[in-house]
Coordinates of C-alpha atoms in Angstrom, one line a residue:
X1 CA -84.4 56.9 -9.1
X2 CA -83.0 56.6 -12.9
X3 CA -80.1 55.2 -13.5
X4 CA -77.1 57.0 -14.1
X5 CA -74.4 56.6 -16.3
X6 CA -70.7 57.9 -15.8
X7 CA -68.7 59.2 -18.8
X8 CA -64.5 59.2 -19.2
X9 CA -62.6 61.8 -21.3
X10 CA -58.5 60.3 -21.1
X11 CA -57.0 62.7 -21.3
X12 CA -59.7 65.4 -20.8
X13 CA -58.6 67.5 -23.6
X14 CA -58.7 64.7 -26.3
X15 CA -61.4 65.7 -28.2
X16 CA -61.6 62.3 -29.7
X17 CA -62.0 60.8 -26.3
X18 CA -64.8 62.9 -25.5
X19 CA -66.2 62.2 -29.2
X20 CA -66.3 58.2 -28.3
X21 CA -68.2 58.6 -25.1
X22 CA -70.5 61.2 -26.5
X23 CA -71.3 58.9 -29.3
X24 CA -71.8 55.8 -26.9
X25 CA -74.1 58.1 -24.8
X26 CA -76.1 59.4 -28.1
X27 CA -76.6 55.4 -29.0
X28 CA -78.0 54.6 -25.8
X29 CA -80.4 58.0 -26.3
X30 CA -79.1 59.1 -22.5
X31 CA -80.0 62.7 -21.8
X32 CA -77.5 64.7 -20.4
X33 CA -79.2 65.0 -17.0
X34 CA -78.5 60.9 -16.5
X35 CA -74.8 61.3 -17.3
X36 CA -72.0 62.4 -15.1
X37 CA -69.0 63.7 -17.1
X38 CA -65.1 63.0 -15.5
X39 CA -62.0 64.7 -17.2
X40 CA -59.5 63.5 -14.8
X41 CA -58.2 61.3 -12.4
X42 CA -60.5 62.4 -9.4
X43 CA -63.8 62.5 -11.4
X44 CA -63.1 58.7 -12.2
X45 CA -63.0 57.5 -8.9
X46 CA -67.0 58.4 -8.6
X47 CA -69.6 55.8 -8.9
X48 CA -71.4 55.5 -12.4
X49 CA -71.7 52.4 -14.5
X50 CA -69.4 53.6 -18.2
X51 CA -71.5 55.2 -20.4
X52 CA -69.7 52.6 -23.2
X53 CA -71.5 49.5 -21.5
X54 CA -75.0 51.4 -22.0
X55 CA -77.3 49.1 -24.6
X56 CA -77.3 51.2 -28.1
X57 CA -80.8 51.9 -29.1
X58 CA -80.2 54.1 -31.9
X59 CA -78.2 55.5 -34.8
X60 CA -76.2 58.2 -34.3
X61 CA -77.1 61.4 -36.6
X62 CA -74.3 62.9 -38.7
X63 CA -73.4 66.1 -36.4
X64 CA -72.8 69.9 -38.6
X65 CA -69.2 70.5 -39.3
X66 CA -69.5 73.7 -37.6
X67 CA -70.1 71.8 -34.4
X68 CA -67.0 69.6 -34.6
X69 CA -64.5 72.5 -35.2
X70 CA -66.2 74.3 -31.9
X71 CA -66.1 71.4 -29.9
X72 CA -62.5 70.5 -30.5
X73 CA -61.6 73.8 -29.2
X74 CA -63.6 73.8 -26.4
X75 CA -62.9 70.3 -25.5
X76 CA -59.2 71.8 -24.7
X77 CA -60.6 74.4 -22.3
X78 CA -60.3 73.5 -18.2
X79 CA -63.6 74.6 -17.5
X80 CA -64.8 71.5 -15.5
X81 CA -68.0 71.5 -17.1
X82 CA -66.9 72.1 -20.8
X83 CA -67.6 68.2 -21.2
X84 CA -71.1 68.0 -20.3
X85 CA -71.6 71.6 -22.1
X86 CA -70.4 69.9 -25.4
X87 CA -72.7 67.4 -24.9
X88 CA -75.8 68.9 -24.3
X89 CA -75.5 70.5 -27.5
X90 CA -74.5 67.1 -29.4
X91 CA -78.0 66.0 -27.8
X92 CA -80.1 69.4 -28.6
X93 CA -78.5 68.6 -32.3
X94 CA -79.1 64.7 -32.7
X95 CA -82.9 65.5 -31.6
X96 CA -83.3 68.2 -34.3
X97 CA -81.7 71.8 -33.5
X98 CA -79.4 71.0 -36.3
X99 CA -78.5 75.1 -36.7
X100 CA -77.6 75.1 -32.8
X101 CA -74.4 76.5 -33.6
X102 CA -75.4 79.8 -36.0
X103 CA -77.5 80.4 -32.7
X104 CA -75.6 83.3 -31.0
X105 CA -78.4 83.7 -28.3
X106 CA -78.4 80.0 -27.4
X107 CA -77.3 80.2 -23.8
X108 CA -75.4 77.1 -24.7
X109 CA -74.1 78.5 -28.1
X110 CA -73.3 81.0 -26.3
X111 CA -71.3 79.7 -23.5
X112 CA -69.8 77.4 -25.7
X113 CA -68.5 80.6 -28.2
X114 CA -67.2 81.9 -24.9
X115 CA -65.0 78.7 -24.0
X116 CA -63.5 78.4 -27.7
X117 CA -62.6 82.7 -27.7
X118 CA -60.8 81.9 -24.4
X119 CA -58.8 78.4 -26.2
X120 CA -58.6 80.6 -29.3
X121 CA -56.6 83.5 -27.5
X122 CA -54.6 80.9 -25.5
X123 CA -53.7 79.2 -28.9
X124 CA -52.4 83.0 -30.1
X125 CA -50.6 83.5 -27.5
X126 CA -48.4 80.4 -27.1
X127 CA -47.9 81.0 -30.4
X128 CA -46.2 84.7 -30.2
X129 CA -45.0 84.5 -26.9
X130 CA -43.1 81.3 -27.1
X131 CA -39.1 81.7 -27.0
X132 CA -36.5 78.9 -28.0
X133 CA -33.5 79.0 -26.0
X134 CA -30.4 77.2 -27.0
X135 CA -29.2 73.8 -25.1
X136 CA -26.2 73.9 -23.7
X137 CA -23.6 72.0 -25.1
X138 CA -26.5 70.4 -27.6
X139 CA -26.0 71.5 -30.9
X140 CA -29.7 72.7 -32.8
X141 CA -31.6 72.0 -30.1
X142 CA -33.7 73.8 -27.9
X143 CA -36.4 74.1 -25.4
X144 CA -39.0 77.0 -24.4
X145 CA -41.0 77.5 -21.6
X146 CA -44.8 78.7 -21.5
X147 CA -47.4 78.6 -19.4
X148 CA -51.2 78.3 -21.1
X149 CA -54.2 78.7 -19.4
X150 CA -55.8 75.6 -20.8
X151 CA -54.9 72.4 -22.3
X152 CA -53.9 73.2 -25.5
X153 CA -50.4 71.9 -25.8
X154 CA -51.7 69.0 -27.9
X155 CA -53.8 71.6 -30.5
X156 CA -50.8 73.9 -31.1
X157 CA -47.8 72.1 -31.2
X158 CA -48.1 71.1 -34.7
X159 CA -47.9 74.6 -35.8
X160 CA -44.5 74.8 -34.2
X161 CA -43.5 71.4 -35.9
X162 CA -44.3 73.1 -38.6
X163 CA -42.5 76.1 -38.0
X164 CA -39.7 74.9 -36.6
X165 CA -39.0 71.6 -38.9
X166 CA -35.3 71.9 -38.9
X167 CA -34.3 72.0 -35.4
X168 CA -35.1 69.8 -32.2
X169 CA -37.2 71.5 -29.7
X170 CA -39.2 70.7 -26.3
X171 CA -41.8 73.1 -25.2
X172 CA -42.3 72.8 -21.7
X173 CA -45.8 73.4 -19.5
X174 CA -46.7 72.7 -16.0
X175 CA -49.0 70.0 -17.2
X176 CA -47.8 68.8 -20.8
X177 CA -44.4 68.6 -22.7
X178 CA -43.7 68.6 -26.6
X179 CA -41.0 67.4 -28.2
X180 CA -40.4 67.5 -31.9
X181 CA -36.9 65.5 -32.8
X182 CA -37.2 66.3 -36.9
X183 CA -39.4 64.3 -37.9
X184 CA -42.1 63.1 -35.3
X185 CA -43.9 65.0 -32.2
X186 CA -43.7 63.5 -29.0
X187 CA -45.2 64.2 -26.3
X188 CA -44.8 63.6 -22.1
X189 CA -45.9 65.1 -19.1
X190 CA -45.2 68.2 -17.5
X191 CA -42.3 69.9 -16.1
X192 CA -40.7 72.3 -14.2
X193 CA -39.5 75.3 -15.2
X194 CA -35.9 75.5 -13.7
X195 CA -35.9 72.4 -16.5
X196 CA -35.6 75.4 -19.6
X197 CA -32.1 76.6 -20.1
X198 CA -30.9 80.1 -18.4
X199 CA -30.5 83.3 -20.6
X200 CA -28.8 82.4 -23.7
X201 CA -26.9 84.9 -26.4
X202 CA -29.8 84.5 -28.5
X203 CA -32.1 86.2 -25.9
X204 CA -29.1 89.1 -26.3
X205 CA -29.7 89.1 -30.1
X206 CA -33.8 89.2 -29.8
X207 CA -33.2 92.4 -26.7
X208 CA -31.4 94.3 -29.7
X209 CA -33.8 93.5 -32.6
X210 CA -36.9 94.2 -30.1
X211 CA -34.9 97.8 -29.3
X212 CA -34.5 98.7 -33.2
X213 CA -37.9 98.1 -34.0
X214 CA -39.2 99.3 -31.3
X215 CA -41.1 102.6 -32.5
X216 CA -41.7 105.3 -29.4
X217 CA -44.1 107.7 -31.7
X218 CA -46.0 104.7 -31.7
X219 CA -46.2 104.2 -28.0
X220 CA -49.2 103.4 -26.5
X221 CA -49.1 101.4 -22.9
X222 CA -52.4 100.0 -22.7
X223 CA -52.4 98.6 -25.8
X224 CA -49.6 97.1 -25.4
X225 CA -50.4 95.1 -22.3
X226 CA -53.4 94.2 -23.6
X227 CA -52.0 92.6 -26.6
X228 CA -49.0 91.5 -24.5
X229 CA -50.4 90.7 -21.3
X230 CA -48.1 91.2 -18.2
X231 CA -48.4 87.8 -17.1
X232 CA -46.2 86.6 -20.3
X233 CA -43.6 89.1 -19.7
X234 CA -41.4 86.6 -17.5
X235 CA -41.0 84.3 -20.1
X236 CA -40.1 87.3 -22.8
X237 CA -36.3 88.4 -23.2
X238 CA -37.5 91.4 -25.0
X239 CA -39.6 92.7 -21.9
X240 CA -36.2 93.0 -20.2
X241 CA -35.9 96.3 -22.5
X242 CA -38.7 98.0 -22.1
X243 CA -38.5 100.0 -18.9
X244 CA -35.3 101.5 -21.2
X245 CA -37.2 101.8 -24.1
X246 CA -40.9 103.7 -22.0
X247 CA -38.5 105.9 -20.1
X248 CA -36.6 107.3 -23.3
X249 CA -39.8 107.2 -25.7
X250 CA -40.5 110.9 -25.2
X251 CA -37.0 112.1 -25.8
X252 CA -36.7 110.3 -29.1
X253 CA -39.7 111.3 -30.6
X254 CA -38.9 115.0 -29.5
X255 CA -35.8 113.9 -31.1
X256 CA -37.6 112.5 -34.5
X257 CA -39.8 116.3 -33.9
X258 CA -36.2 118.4 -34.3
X259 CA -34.8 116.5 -36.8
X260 CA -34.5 117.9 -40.1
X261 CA -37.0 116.5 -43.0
X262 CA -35.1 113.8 -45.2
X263 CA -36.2 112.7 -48.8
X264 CA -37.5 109.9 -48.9
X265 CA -35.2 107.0 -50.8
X266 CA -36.0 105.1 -53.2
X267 CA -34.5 102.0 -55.2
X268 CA -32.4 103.2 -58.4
X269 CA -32.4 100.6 -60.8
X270 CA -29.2 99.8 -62.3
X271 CA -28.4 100.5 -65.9
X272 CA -29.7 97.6 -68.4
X273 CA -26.8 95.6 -69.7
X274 CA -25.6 96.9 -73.1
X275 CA -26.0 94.0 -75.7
X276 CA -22.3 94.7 -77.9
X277 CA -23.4 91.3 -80.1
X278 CA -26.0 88.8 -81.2
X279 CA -25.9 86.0 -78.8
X280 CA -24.9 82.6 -80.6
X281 CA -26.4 80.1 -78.3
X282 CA -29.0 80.0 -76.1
X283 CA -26.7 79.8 -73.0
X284 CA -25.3 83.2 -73.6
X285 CA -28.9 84.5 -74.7
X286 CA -30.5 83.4 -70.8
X287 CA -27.7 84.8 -69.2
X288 CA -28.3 88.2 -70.8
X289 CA -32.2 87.9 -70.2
X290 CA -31.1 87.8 -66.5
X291 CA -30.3 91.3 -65.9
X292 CA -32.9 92.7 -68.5
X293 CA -34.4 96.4 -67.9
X294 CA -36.1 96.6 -70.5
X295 CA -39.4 97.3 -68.7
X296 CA -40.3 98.0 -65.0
X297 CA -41.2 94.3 -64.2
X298 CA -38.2 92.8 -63.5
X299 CA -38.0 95.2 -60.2
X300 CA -40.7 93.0 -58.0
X301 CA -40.4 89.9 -59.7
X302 CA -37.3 87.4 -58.5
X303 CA -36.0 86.3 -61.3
X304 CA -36.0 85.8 -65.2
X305 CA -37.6 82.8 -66.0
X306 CA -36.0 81.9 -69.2
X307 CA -37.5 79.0 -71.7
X308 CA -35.9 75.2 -70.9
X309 CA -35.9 72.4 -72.8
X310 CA -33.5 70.3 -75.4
X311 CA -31.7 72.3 -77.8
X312 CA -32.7 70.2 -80.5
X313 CA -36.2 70.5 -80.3
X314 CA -38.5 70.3 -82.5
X315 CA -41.6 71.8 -81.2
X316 CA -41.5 74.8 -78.6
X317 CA -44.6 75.8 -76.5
X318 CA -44.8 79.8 -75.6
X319 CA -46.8 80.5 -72.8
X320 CA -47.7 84.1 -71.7
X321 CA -46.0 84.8 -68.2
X322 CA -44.2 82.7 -65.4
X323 CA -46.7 82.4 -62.4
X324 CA -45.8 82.7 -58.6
X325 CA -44.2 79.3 -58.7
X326 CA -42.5 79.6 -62.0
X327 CA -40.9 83.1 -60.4
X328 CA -40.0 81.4 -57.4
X329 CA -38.0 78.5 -58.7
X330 CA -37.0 80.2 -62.1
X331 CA -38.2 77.0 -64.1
X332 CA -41.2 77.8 -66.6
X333 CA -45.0 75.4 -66.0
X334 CA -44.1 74.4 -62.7
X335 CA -47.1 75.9 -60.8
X336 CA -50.9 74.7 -61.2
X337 CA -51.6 75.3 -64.8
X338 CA -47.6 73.4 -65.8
X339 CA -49.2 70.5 -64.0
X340 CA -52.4 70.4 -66.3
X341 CA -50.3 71.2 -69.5
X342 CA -48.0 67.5 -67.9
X343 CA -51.7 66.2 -67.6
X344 CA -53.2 66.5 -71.2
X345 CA -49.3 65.9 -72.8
X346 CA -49.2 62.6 -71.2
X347 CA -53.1 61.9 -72.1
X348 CA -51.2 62.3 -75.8
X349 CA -48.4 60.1 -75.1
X350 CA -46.4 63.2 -75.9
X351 CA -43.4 63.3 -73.4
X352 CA -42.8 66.8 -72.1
X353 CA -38.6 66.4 -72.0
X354 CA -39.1 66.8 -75.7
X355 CA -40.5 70.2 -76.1
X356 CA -38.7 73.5 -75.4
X357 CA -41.2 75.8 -73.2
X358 CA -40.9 79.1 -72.9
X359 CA -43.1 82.4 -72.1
X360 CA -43.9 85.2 -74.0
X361 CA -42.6 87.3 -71.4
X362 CA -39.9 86.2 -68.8
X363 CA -40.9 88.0 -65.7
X364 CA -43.4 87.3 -63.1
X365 CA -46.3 90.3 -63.0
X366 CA -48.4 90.4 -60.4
X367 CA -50.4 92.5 -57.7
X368 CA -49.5 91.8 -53.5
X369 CA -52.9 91.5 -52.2
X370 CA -51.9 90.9 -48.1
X371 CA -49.7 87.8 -48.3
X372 CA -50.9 86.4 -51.7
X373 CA -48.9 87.7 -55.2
X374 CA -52.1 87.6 -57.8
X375 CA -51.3 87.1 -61.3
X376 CA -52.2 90.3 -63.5
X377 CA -51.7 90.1 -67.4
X378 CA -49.0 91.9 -68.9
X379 CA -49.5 95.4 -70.9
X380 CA -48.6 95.5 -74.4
X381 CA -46.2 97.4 -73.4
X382 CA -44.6 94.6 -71.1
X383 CA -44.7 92.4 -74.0
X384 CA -43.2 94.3 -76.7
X385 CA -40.5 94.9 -74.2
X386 CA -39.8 90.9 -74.2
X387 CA -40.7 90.2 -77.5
X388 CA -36.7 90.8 -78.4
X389 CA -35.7 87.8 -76.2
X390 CA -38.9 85.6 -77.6
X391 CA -38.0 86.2 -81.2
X392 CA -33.8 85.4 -80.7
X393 CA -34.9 82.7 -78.4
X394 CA -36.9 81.0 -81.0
X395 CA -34.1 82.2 -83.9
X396 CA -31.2 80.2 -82.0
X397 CA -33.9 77.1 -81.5
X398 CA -35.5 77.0 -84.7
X399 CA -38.4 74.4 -84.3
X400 CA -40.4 73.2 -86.4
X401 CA -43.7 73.8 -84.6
X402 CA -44.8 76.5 -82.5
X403 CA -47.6 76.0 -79.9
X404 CA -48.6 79.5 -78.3
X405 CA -50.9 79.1 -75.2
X406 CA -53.2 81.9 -74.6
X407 CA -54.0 85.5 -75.9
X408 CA -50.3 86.9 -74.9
X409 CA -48.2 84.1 -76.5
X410 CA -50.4 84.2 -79.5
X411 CA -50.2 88.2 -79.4
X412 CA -46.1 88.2 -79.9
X413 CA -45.7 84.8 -81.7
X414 CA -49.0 85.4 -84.7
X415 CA -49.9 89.3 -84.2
X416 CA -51.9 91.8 -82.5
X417 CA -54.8 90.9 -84.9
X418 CA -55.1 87.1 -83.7
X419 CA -58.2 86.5 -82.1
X420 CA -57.6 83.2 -80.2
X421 CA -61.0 82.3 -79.6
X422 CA -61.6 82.1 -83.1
X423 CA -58.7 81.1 -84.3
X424 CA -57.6 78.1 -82.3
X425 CA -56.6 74.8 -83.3
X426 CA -56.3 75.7 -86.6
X427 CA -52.9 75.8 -88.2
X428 CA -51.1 78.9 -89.1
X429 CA -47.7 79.8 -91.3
X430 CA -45.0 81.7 -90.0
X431 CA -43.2 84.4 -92.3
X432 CA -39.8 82.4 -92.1
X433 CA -42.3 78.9 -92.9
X434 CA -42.7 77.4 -89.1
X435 CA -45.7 76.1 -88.4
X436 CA -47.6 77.8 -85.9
X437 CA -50.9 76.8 -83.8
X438 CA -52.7 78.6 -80.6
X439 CA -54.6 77.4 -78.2
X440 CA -55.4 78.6 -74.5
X441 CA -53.8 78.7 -71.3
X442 CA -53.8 76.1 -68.8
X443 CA -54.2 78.3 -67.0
X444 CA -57.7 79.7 -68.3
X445 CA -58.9 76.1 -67.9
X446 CA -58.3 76.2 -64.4
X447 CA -60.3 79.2 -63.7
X448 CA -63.4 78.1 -65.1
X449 CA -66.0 77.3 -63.4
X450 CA -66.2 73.7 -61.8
X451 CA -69.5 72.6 -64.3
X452 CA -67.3 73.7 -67.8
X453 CA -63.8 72.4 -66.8
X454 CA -64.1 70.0 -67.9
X455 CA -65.2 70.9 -71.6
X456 CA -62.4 73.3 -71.6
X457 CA -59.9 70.9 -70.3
X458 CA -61.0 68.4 -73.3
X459 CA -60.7 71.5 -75.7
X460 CA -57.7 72.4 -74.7
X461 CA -56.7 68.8 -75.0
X462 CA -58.3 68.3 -78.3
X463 CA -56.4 71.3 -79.5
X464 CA -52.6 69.7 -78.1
X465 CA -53.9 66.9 -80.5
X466 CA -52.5 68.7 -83.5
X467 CA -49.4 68.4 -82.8
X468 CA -49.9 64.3 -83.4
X469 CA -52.4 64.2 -86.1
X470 CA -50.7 67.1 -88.1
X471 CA -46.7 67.1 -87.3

């Protein structure tokens, strides 16, 4: 009779655990058939010499990434042979089947795929269904209670550290605690649930949202317990409504039905301030940017982002639009392609807190695509619309050099009939005498491709180098 070997995973969802003994087991070259696999307490107590005394007799192969990210998920699932499953494949892999994974007809592949869907729709769930309720007496802090159907309290709870960064929590499970304190994750066994506080007013305030939102023409029973499975419900405030809510669905929407047709509303955008005066100063100059109308972007964008920077100085870069960032914070090259600009101006030794920046046109446009804000460029139209702040923005600052970055800034500052591409680097004259040079965007060097960024960042670079050489 072989010998066998016994392998520990402490604690069985540790997918690092498992990972140590797997590798131990791969060095020895043990097949799966010699090795008993034990994820908890019982298992342990079986005969077996460790798998981590076995002699090594081999290198370990570098294992697909693809296989990792499966494994840690179905390392967290209670199946009580998950372990040995997720080693058979690390074997089938190490002795060649290197695409085991992309293998959907695998029995193992599949099996495995079967495991992770099951962790996968556990980790969704603890995620929706979880609900804070306050401490009494405890101020900003709270504890939940959930019950998941595998181990996965470990995987998740950094999503709710995450979520939840301001405020002390413990989430609660049969078999495994969290507790997040502001600043680190904790974590202990499990608990019991008479240890989660009682009905709180918050669970009043979630009842009434849940009720206003709650659409009956949109009713549909089945799916709703199939994507908010009955067994969750106890743990829900909201579910408390919803007998309310199924039993007068009909009766609203016969309701919505008889009720007569409405216009639909829409936002009317205030009146655009009416300029009485040249402004003087720059100060008064931003704060009557603010409330510009002057074209339809400043509806979706945040804010103005107005040009900063010493009044005294002496050169003054115009870029072409703020990006997401720049919108969000109202400060201009703060985002990705402000960070290369800081890059190349302190390759030149050229300190930033001495130029005035500024953009061609102050508000943000871009297209929603799902969460994501994309930048699109402006229509002529949007920057002859702007062009009136640009030209008393640069009036009240005077400098003695203007950098424009990209085809927009170039457009307003030097004319339509500039043709950047051609014309950069090379050093134009203003009709009032400032000197004037264009170059790109940082932004355009960023979206090149990985094998000519380079180039283009020493280009664009190369171009800044004016400023030193010929100011």
């Amino acid at each position: 009779m072989s010998e066998r070997w016994s392998a520990t995973v402490d604690p069985p969802w540790d997918f690092d655990a498992w990972r140590a003994q797997a590798r131990a087991a791969l060095r020895a070259d043990i097949a799966q058939e010699a090795l008993d696999w034990r994820g908890d307490a019982q298992g342990a107590l079986l005969v077996g010499n460790a798998i981590t005394t076995a002699p090594p007799v081999r290198d370990v192969p570098t294992m697909p990434r693809d296989f990792f990210d499966l494994a840690a998920r179905v390392a967290c699932h209670r199946d009580p042979d998950a372990h040995a499953l997720l080693y058979r494949m690390a074997w089938r892999i190490a002795h060649g089947e290197r695409h085991l994974c992309t293998l959907a007809t695998d029995i193992d592949t599949h099996r495995a795929q079967k495991l992770d869907q099951a962790v996968r729709r556990d980790l969704h769930k603890m995620k929706a269904f979880v609900r804070f309720r306050a401490v009494p007496g405890v101020d900003d802090a709270f504890i939940a209670w959930f019950e998941p159907d595998h181990h996965i309290v470990d995987r998740v709870s950094p999503f709710f550290a995450r979520r939840f960064a301001g405020m002390r929590w413990s989430i609660l499970t049969p078999d495994r605690s969290a507790h997040w304190n502001g600043e680190a994750l904790v974590f202990a066994p499990g608990a019991l649930r008479s240890d989660t506080p009682a009905d709180d007013a918050q669970e009043s305030m979630w009842r009434t949202y849940y009720a206003h939102i709650f659409n009956p023409a949109r009713l549909n029973p089945r799916m709703m317990r199939q994507e908010m499975p009955q067994k969750y419900w106890k743990h829900l405030p909201e579910t408390h409504t919803l007998p309310t809510l199924l039993r007068d669905a009909g009766a609203r929407v016969e309701a919505m039905a008889d009720r007569a047709p409405q216009a639909p509303r829409r936002r009317i955008p205030a009146p655009a301030p009416v300029i009485d005066s040249p402004a003087s100063d720059l100060d008064t100059l931003r704060t009557r940017a603010r409330d510009c109308r002057a074209c339809p972007l400043w509806e979706p964008a945040t804010q103005t982002v107005f040009g900063e920077g010493p009044r005294n100085a002496r050169i003054a870069l115009v870029g072409e639009q703020p990006g997401d960032e720049e919108d969000l914070s109202g400060h201009p090259f703060v985002g990705p392609a402000g960070r290369l600009l800081q890059r190349a101006l302190d390759e030149l030794g050229i300190a930033r807190d001495t130029l005035y920046l500024t953009n061609a046109v102050k508000h943000f446009r871009f297209e929603q695509r799902g969460k994501h804000r994309l930048h699109k460029t402006p229509d002529p139209a949007h920057v002859r619309a702007c062009r009136q702040w640009l030209v008393r923005e640069l009036g009240l600052l005077k400098p003695e050099v203007i950098v424009c970055l990209g085809a927009t800034a170039a457009g307003s500052v030097l004319g339509k009939d500039f043709r950047l591409m051609e014309m950069r680097g090379q050093w134009e004259r203003l009709a009032n005498g400032t000197r004037a040079f264009a170059t790109v965007h940082p932004a355009w060097v960023l979206r090149q491709p990985p094998a000519d960024r380079d180039n283009a960042y020493r280009g664009f670079v190369d171009d800044l180098r004016l400023l030193l050489d010929g100011h």
